[in-house]
PDB file of N, CA, C and O in Angstrom:
ATOM      1  N   GLU N 183     159.176  28.338 257.497  1.00 65.00           N
ATOM      2  CA  GLU N 183     158.223  27.563 257.625  1.00 65.00           C
ATOM      3  C   GLU N 183     158.674  25.890 257.333  1.00 65.00           C
ATOM      4  O   GLU N 183     158.617  25.901 255.859  1.00 65.00           O
ATOM      5  N   ILE N 184     159.014  25.362 258.428  1.00 67.00           N
ATOM      6  CA  ILE N 184     159.339  24.078 258.748  1.00 67.00           C
ATOM      7  C   ILE N 184     158.068  23.132 258.250  1.00 67.00           C
ATOM      8  O   ILE N 184     157.115  23.040 259.190  1.00 67.00           O
ATOM      9  N   MET N 185     158.173  22.063 257.411  1.00 72.00           N
ATOM     10  CA  MET N 185     157.332  21.709 257.212  1.00 72.00           C
ATOM     11  C   MET N 185     157.516  19.719 257.385  1.00 72.00           C
ATOM     12  O   MET N 185     158.687  19.262 257.891  1.00 72.00           O
ATOM     13  N   LYS N 186     156.614  19.054 258.097  1.00 90.00           N
ATOM     14  CA  LYS N 186     157.058  17.683 259.194  1.00 90.00           C
ATOM     15  C   LYS N 186     156.750  16.108 257.632  1.00 90.00           C
ATOM     16  O   LYS N 186     155.614  16.525 257.348  1.00 90.00           O
ATOM     17  N   ILE N 187     157.490  16.127 257.060  1.00 93.00           N
ATOM     18  CA  ILE N 187     157.692  14.928 255.911  1.00 93.00           C
ATOM     19  C   ILE N 187     157.258  13.794 256.573  1.00 93.00           C
ATOM     20  O   ILE N 187     158.163  13.301 257.146  1.00 93.00           O
ATOM     21  N   ASN N 188     157.063  12.939 255.796  1.00 96.00           N
ATOM     22  CA  ASN N 188     156.397  11.770 256.371  1.00 96.00           C
ATOM     23  C   ASN N 188     157.611  10.757 255.316  1.00 96.00           C
ATOM     24  O   ASN N 188     157.448  10.436 254.073  1.00 96.00           O
ATOM     25  N   ILE N 189     158.452  10.082 255.630  1.00 96.00           N
ATOM     26  CA  ILE N 189     159.925   9.741 255.374  1.00 96.00           C
ATOM     27  C   ILE N 189     159.261   8.343 254.625  1.00 96.00           C
ATOM     28  O   ILE N 189     159.917   8.092 253.508  1.00 96.00           O
ATOM     29  N   LYS N 190     158.291   7.583 254.991  1.00 96.00           N
ATOM     30  CA  LYS N 190     157.892   5.969 254.528  1.00 96.00           C
ATOM     31  C   LYS N 190     157.776   6.480 253.074  1.00 96.00           C
ATOM     32  O   LYS N 190     157.789   5.874 252.111  1.00 96.00           O
ATOM     33  N   VAL N 191     156.880   7.455 252.750  1.00 97.00           N
ATOM     34  CA  VAL N 191     156.010   7.935 252.012  1.00 97.00           C
ATOM     35  C   VAL N 191     157.264   8.299 250.758  1.00 97.00           C
ATOM     36  O   VAL N 191     156.968   7.908 249.906  1.00 97.00           O
ATOM     37  N   LEU N 192     157.721   8.636 251.226  1.00 97.00           N
ATOM     38  CA  LEU N 192     158.922   9.703 250.290  1.00 97.00           C
ATOM     39  C   LEU N 192     159.556   8.707 250.116  1.00 97.00           C
ATOM     40  O   LEU N 192     159.944   8.891 248.673  1.00 97.00           O
ATOM     41  N   LYS N 193     160.270   7.699 250.384  1.00 97.00           N
ATOM     42  CA  LYS N 193     160.801   6.541 249.748  1.00 97.00           C
ATOM     43  C   LYS N 193     160.337   5.761 249.481  1.00 97.00           C
ATOM     44  O   LYS N 193     160.582   5.384 248.533  1.00 97.00           O
ATOM     45  N   ILE N 194     158.769   6.255 249.482  1.00 98.00           N
ATOM     46  CA  ILE N 194     158.313   5.058 248.277  1.00 98.00           C
ATOM     47  C   ILE N 194     157.726   5.645 247.470  1.00 98.00           C
ATOM     48  O   ILE N 194     158.230   4.953 245.809  1.00 98.00           O
ATOM     49  N   ALA N 195     157.955   7.104 247.145  1.00 98.00           N
ATOM     50  CA  ALA N 195     157.776   8.042 246.232  1.00 98.00           C
ATOM     51  C   ALA N 195     158.832   7.843 245.458  1.00 98.00           C
ATOM     52  O   ALA N 195     159.466   7.310 243.991  1.00 98.00           O
ATOM     53  N   MET N 196     160.136   7.511 246.100  1.00 98.00           N
ATOM     54  CA  MET N 196     161.636   7.781 245.242  1.00 98.00           C
ATOM     55  C   MET N 196     161.814   6.380 244.600  1.00 98.00           C
ATOM     56  O   MET N 196     162.210   6.420 243.339  1.00 98.00           O
ATOM     57  N   ALA N 197     161.311   4.758 245.292  1.00 98.00           N
ATOM     58  CA  ALA N 197     161.414   3.436 244.907  1.00 98.00           C
ATOM     59  C   ALA N 197     160.418   3.571 243.445  1.00 98.00           C
ATOM     60  O   ALA N 197     160.711   2.963 242.958  1.00 98.00           O
ATOM     61  N   ARG N 198     159.187   4.743 243.401  1.00 97.00           N
ATOM     62  CA  ARG N 198     158.380   4.390 242.344  1.00 97.00           C
ATOM     63  C   ARG N 198     159.221   5.060 240.855  1.00 97.00           C
ATOM     64  O   ARG N 198     159.490   4.430 239.862  1.00 97.00           O
ATOM     65  N   LYS N 199     160.165   6.088 241.705  1.00 97.00           N
ATOM     66  CA  LYS N 199     160.909   6.593 239.973  1.00 97.00           C
ATOM     67  C   LYS N 199     162.219   6.163 239.869  1.00 97.00           C
ATOM     68  O   LYS N 199     163.136   6.278 239.138  1.00 97.00           O
ATOM     69  N   GLN N 200     162.370   5.239 240.811  1.00 98.00           N
ATOM     70  CA  GLN N 200     163.715   4.427 241.084  1.00 98.00           C
ATOM     71  C   GLN N 200     164.777   5.229 241.084  1.00 98.00           C
ATOM     72  O   GLN N 200     166.103   5.446 240.286  1.00 98.00           O
ATOM     73  N   PHE N 201     164.803   5.933 242.050  1.00 98.00           N
ATOM     74  CA  PHE N 201     165.665   7.113 242.674  1.00 98.00           C
ATOM     75  C   PHE N 201     166.315   7.033 243.923  1.00 98.00           C
ATOM     76  O   PHE N 201     165.789   6.529 244.701  1.00 98.00           O
ATOM     77  N   ASN N 202     167.572   6.930 243.564  1.00 98.00           N
ATOM     78  CA  ASN N 202     168.639   6.732 244.856  1.00 98.00           C
ATOM     79  C   ASN N 202     168.602   8.348 245.531  1.00 98.00           C
ATOM     80  O   ASN N 202     168.125   9.029 244.874  1.00 98.00           O
ATOM     81  N   GLY N 203     169.038   8.806 247.005  1.00 97.00           N
ATOM     82  CA  GLY N 203     169.199   9.602 247.254  1.00 97.00           C
ATOM     83  C   GLY N 203     169.881  10.918 246.580  1.00 97.00           C
ATOM     84  O   GLY N 203     169.502  11.912 246.121  1.00 97.00           O
ATOM     85  N   ALA N 204     171.187  10.852 245.854  1.00 97.00           N
ATOM     86  CA  ALA N 204     171.671  10.926 244.792  1.00 97.00           C
ATOM     87  C   ALA N 204     170.708  11.937 243.719  1.00 97.00           C
ATOM     88  O   ALA N 204     171.069  12.778 243.443  1.00 97.00           O
ATOM     89  N   ASP N 205     170.338  10.616 243.034  1.00 98.00           N
ATOM     90  CA  ASP N 205     169.200  10.731 242.147  1.00 98.00           C
ATOM     91  C   ASP N 205     168.297  12.393 242.261  1.00 98.00           C
ATOM     92  O   ASP N 205     167.730  12.958 242.116  1.00 98.00           O
ATOM     93  N   LEU N 206     167.545  11.678 243.644  1.00 98.00           N
ATOM     94  CA  LEU N 206     166.471  13.135 244.064  1.00 98.00           C
ATOM     95  C   LEU N 206     167.434  14.358 244.283  1.00 98.00           C
ATOM     96  O   LEU N 206     166.448  15.326 243.952  1.00 98.00           O
ATOM     97  N   ALA N 207     168.010  14.411 244.469  1.00 98.00           N
ATOM     98  CA  ALA N 207     168.702  15.732 245.272  1.00 98.00           C
ATOM     99  C   ALA N 207     169.642  16.544 243.628  1.00 98.00           C
ATOM    100  O   ALA N 207     169.493  17.265 243.605  1.00 98.00           O
ATOM    101  N   ARG N 208     169.997  15.251 242.544  1.00 98.00           N
ATOM    102  CA  ARG N 208     169.822  15.873 241.808  1.00 98.00           C
ATOM    103  C   ARG N 208     168.866  16.827 240.969  1.00 98.00           C
ATOM    104  O   ARG N 208     168.616  17.728 240.103  1.00 98.00           O
ATOM    105  N   GLU N 209     167.628  15.615 240.616  1.00 97.00           N
ATOM    106  CA  GLU N 209     166.752  15.968 240.394  1.00 97.00           C
ATOM    107  C   GLU N 209     165.565  17.369 240.743  1.00 97.00           C
ATOM    108  O   GLU N 209     165.437  18.213 240.131  1.00 97.00           O
ATOM    109  N   ALA N 210     166.183  17.584 242.435  1.00 97.00           N
ATOM    110  CA  ALA N 210     165.623  18.580 243.081  1.00 97.00           C
ATOM    111  C   ALA N 210     166.095  19.918 243.329  1.00 97.00           C
ATOM    112  O   ALA N 210     165.606  20.733 243.651  1.00 97.00           O
ATOM    113  N   LYS N 211     167.470  19.852 242.442  1.00 97.00           N
ATOM    114  CA  LYS N 211     168.341  20.781 242.929  1.00 97.00           C
ATOM    115  C   LYS N 211     168.959  21.283 243.926  1.00 97.00           C
ATOM    116  O   LYS N 211     169.219  22.151 244.168  1.00 97.00           O
ATOM    117  N   VAL N 212     168.991  19.985 244.832  1.00 96.00           N
ATOM    118  CA  VAL N 212     169.306  20.458 246.720  1.00 96.00           C
ATOM    119  C   VAL N 212     170.976  19.460 246.156  1.00 96.00           C
ATOM    120  O   VAL N 212     171.316  18.724 245.748  1.00 96.00           O
ATOM    121  N   THR N 213     171.605  19.895 247.523  1.00 96.00           N
ATOM    122  CA  THR N 213     172.669  18.340 248.269  1.00 96.00           C
ATOM    123  C   THR N 213     172.109  17.400 248.883  1.00 96.00           C
ATOM    124  O   THR N 213     171.095  17.050 248.769  1.00 96.00           O
ATOM    125  N   SER N 214     172.674  16.692 248.287  1.00 97.00           N
ATOM    126  CA  SER N 214     172.758  15.029 248.651  1.00 97.00           C
ATOM    127  C   SER N 214     172.705  15.023 249.918  1.00 97.00           C
ATOM    128  O   SER N 214     172.172  13.924 250.879  1.00 97.00           O
ATOM    129  N   SER N 215     173.698  15.788 251.122  1.00 97.00           N
ATOM    130  CA  SER N 215     173.123  15.922 252.223  1.00 97.00           C
ATOM    131  C   SER N 215     172.227  16.430 252.633  1.00 97.00           C
ATOM    132  O   SER N 215     171.558  15.636 253.529  1.00 97.00           O
ATOM    133  N   SER N 216     171.486  17.256 252.151  1.00 96.00           N
ATOM    134  CA  SER N 216     170.164  17.382 252.810  1.00 96.00           C
ATOM    135  C   SER N 216     169.494  16.563 252.419  1.00 96.00           C
ATOM    136  O   SER N 216     168.298  16.398 253.247  1.00 96.00           O
ATOM    137  N   ILE N 217     169.145  15.601 251.249  1.00 97.00           N
ATOM    138  CA  ILE N 217     168.412  14.400 251.230  1.00 97.00           C
ATOM    139  C   ILE N 217     168.650  13.176 252.178  1.00 97.00           C
ATOM    140  O   ILE N 217     167.838  12.706 252.899  1.00 97.00           O
ATOM    141  N   ASN N 218     169.734  13.190 252.493  1.00 97.00           N
ATOM    142  CA  ASN N 218     170.694  12.326 253.088  1.00 97.00           C
ATOM    143  C   ASN N 218     170.072  12.786 255.125  1.00 97.00           C
ATOM    144  O   ASN N 218     169.363  11.329 255.653  1.00 97.00           O
ATOM    145  N   TYR N 219     170.219  14.324 255.215  1.00 97.00           N
ATOM    146  CA  TYR N 219     169.588  14.340 256.590  1.00 97.00           C
ATOM    147  C   TYR N 219     168.104  13.999 256.557  1.00 97.00           C
ATOM    148  O   TYR N 219     167.216  13.532 257.740  1.00 97.00           O
ATOM    149  N   ILE N 220     167.392  14.292 255.868  1.00 96.00           N
ATOM    150  CA  ILE N 220     165.869  13.797 255.334  1.00 96.00           C
ATOM    151  C   ILE N 220     165.095  12.593 255.838  1.00 96.00           C
ATOM    152  O   ILE N 220     164.029  12.102 256.054  1.00 96.00           O
ATOM    153  N   LEU N 221     166.143  12.135 255.007  1.00 96.00           N
ATOM    154  CA  LEU N 221     166.131  10.455 254.987  1.00 96.00           C
ATOM    155  C   LEU N 221     165.815   9.466 256.380  1.00 96.00           C
ATOM    156  O   LEU N 221     165.396   8.782 256.448  1.00 96.00           O
ATOM    157  N   ASN N 222     166.943  10.566 256.816  1.00 96.00           N
ATOM    158  CA  ASN N 222     167.587   9.544 258.180  1.00 96.00           C
ATOM    159  C   ASN N 222     166.971  10.650 259.450  1.00 96.00           C
ATOM    160  O   ASN N 222     166.954   9.809 260.264  1.00 96.00           O
ATOM    161  N   GLY N 223     165.949  10.931 259.083  1.00 93.00           N
ATOM    162  CA  GLY N 223     164.843  11.927 259.949  1.00 93.00           C
ATOM    163  C   GLY N 223     165.358  12.724 260.897  1.00 93.00           C
ATOM    164  O   GLY N 223     165.170  13.450 261.669  1.00 93.00           O
ATOM    165  N   LYS N 224     166.649  13.290 260.474  1.00 95.00           N
ATOM    166  CA  LYS N 224     167.722  14.601 261.049  1.00 95.00           C
ATOM    167  C   LYS N 224     167.088  15.740 260.792  1.00 95.00           C
ATOM    168  O   LYS N 224     167.691  16.925 261.203  1.00 95.00           O
ATOM    169  N   ARG N 225     166.481  15.910 259.839  1.00 93.00           N
ATOM    170  CA  ARG N 225     166.218  17.776 259.019  1.00 93.00           C
ATOM    171  C   ARG N 225     164.648  17.248 258.504  1.00 93.00           C
ATOM    172  O   ARG N 225     163.993  16.370 257.898  1.00 93.00           O
ATOM    173  N   ASN N 226     163.632  18.597 258.696  1.00 90.00           N
ATOM    174  CA  ASN N 226     162.632  18.499 258.036  1.00 90.00           C
ATOM    175  C   ASN N 226     162.824  19.636 256.750  1.00 90.00           C
ATOM    176  O   ASN N 226     163.448  20.357 256.799  1.00 90.00           O
ATOM    177  N   PRO N 227     162.331  19.511 255.458  1.00 91.00           N
ATOM    178  CA  PRO N 227     162.829  20.004 254.686  1.00 91.00           C
ATOM    179  C   PRO N 227     162.058  21.951 254.915  1.00 91.00           C
ATOM    180  O   PRO N 227     160.279  21.704 255.275  1.00 91.00           O
ATOM    181  N   SER N 228     161.905  22.829 254.179  1.00 90.00           N
ATOM    182  CA  SER N 228     161.699  24.097 253.917  1.00 90.00           C
ATOM    183  C   SER N 228     160.233  24.085 253.165  1.00 90.00           C
ATOM    184  O   SER N 228     160.082  22.745 252.577  1.00 90.00           O
ATOM    185  N   THR N 229     159.717  24.579 253.202  1.00 90.00           N
ATOM    186  CA  THR N 229     158.562  24.697 252.316  1.00 90.00           C
ATOM    187  C   THR N 229     158.919  24.645 250.683  1.00 90.00           C
ATOM    188  O   THR N 229     158.115  23.974 250.009  1.00 90.00           O
ATOM    189  N   LYS N 230     160.119  25.513 250.596  1.00 93.00           N
ATOM    190  CA  LYS N 230     160.261  25.587 248.952  1.00 93.00           C
ATOM    191  C   LYS N 230     160.623  24.379 248.611  1.00 93.00           C
ATOM    192  O   LYS N 230     160.570  23.449 247.966  1.00 93.00           O
ATOM    193  N   MET N 231     161.688  23.791 249.758  1.00 94.00           N
ATOM    194  CA  MET N 231     162.395  22.381 249.212  1.00 94.00           C
ATOM    195  C   MET N 231     161.633  21.193 249.111  1.00 94.00           C
ATOM    196  O   MET N 231     161.681  20.510 248.393  1.00 94.00           O
ATOM    197  N   LEU N 232     160.618  21.114 250.134  1.00 94.00           N
ATOM    198  CA  LEU N 232     159.874  20.054 249.748  1.00 94.00           C
ATOM    199  C   LEU N 232     158.826  20.001 248.584  1.00 94.00           C
ATOM    200  O   LEU N 232     158.718  19.301 248.270  1.00 94.00           O
ATOM    201  N   GLY N 233     158.692  21.634 247.846  1.00 95.00           N
ATOM    202  CA  GLY N 233     157.865  21.782 246.953  1.00 95.00           C
ATOM    203  C   GLY N 233     158.807  20.829 245.694  1.00 95.00           C
ATOM    204  O   GLY N 233     158.428  20.420 244.755  1.00 95.00           O
ATOM    205  N   THR N 234     160.135  21.342 245.729  1.00 97.00           N
ATOM    206  CA  THR N 234     161.137  21.063 244.686  1.00 97.00           C
ATOM    207  C   THR N 234     161.034  19.135 244.468  1.00 97.00           C
ATOM    208  O   THR N 234     161.485  18.913 243.658  1.00 97.00           O
ATOM    209  N   ILE N 235     161.027  18.669 245.985  1.00 97.00           N
ATOM    210  CA  ILE N 235     161.076  17.129 246.114  1.00 97.00           C
ATOM    211  C   ILE N 235     159.702  16.611 245.468  1.00 97.00           C
ATOM    212  O   ILE N 235     160.047  15.661 244.914  1.00 97.00           O
ATOM    213  N   ALA N 236     158.997  17.353 246.044  1.00 97.00           N
ATOM    214  CA  ALA N 236     157.387  17.044 245.224  1.00 97.00           C
ATOM    215  C   ALA N 236     157.486  16.751 243.715  1.00 97.00           C
ATOM    216  O   ALA N 236     157.140  15.745 242.866  1.00 97.00           O
ATOM    217  N   LYS N 237     158.153  17.813 243.139  1.00 98.00           N
ATOM    218  CA  LYS N 237     157.700  18.299 242.048  1.00 98.00           C
ATOM    219  C   LYS N 237     158.991  17.074 240.935  1.00 98.00           C
ATOM    220  O   LYS N 237     158.351  16.432 240.056  1.00 98.00           O
ATOM    221  N   ALA N 238     160.318  16.706 241.531  1.00 98.00           N
ATOM    222  CA  ALA N 238     161.290  15.953 241.404  1.00 98.00           C
ATOM    223  C   ALA N 238     160.540  14.066 241.326  1.00 98.00           C
ATOM    224  O   ALA N 238     160.795  13.832 240.114  1.00 98.00           O
ATOM    225  N   LEU N 239     159.731  14.187 242.446  1.00 98.00           N
ATOM    226  CA  LEU N 239     159.110  12.958 242.234  1.00 98.00           C
ATOM    227  C   LEU N 239     157.704  12.725 241.286  1.00 98.00           C
ATOM    228  O   LEU N 239     157.331  11.650 241.885  1.00 98.00           O
ATOM    229  N   ASP N 240     157.285  13.672 240.933  1.00 97.00           N
ATOM    230  CA  ASP N 240     156.141  13.599 240.617  1.00 97.00           C
ATOM    231  C   ASP N 240     154.617  13.284 241.558  1.00 97.00           C
ATOM    232  O   ASP N 240     154.127  12.684 241.338  1.00 97.00           O
ATOM    233  N   VAL N 241     154.700  13.943 242.655  1.00 97.00           N
ATOM    234  CA  VAL N 241     153.832  13.700 243.375  1.00 97.00           C
ATOM    235  C   VAL N 241     152.921  15.197 244.219  1.00 97.00           C
ATOM    236  O   VAL N 241     154.178  16.443 243.970  1.00 97.00           O
ATOM    237  N   ASP N 242     152.215  15.219 244.670  1.00 96.00           N
ATOM    238  CA  ASP N 242     151.647  17.004 245.550  1.00 96.00           C
ATOM    239  C   ASP N 242     152.474  16.327 246.847  1.00 96.00           C
ATOM    240  O   ASP N 242     152.437  15.582 247.361  1.00 96.00           O
ATOM    241  N   VAL N 243     152.698  18.011 246.862  1.00 95.00           N
ATOM    242  CA  VAL N 243     153.347  17.963 248.009  1.00 95.00           C
ATOM    243  C   VAL N 243     152.649  17.893 249.316  1.00 95.00           C
ATOM    244  O   VAL N 243     153.319  17.042 250.127  1.00 95.00           O
ATOM    245  N   THR N 244     151.162  17.300 249.219  1.00 94.00           N
ATOM    246  CA  THR N 244     150.544  17.183 250.769  1.00 94.00           C
ATOM    247  C   THR N 244     151.006  15.505 250.547  1.00 94.00           C
ATOM    248  O   THR N 244     150.551  15.068 251.773  1.00 94.00           O
ATOM    249  N   GLU N 245     150.921  14.522 249.830  1.00 95.00           N
ATOM    250  CA  GLU N 245     151.427  13.153 249.938  1.00 95.00           C
ATOM    251  C   GLU N 245     152.427  13.114 250.655  1.00 95.00           C
ATOM    252  O   GLU N 245     152.857  12.079 250.989  1.00 95.00           O
ATOM    253  N   LEU N 246     153.398  13.949 251.021  1.00 95.00           N
ATOM    254  CA  LEU N 246     154.678  13.777 251.458  1.00 95.00           C
ATOM    255  C   LEU N 246     154.989  14.479 252.968  1.00 95.00           C
ATOM    256  O   LEU N 246     155.372  13.450 253.668  1.00 95.00           O
ATOM    257  N   LEU N 247     153.345  15.376 252.989  1.00 94.00           N
ATOM    258  CA  LEU N 247     153.547  15.618 254.411  1.00 94.00           C
ATOM    259  C   LEU N 247     152.900  14.393 256.025  1.00 94.00           C
ATOM    260  O   LEU N 247     151.966  13.459 255.249  1.00 94.00           O
ATOM    261  N   GLU N 248     153.186  14.617 256.669  1.00 87.00           N
ATOM    262  CA  GLU N 248     152.368  13.688 257.803  1.00 87.00           C
ATOM    263  C   GLU N 248     151.069  14.293 258.114  1.00 87.00           C
ATOM    264  O   GLU N 248     151.032  15.472 258.039  1.00 87.00           O
ATOM    265  N   ASP N 249     150.404  13.439 258.735  1.00 77.00           N
ATOM    266  CA  ASP N 249     148.683  13.664 258.975  1.00 77.00           C
ATOM    267  C   ASP N 249     149.166  14.391 259.948  1.00 77.00           C
ATOM    268  O   ASP N 249     149.799  13.877 261.229  1.00 77.00           O
TER     269      ASP N 249
END
């Protein structure tokens, strides 16, 4: 299942952790290109990837989803 991520909230969460895309990719154990596609609105993460991103950012998955 594909989840619609709120890019603005994602960027705020990244800023709180002082993460750039490469930092988030490393912490979430995904590729930098995957993170870049998500940040540029060209891809939405799978449920599993969304979970790893949320965990890397210390936020709840629901915080990263579009309303």
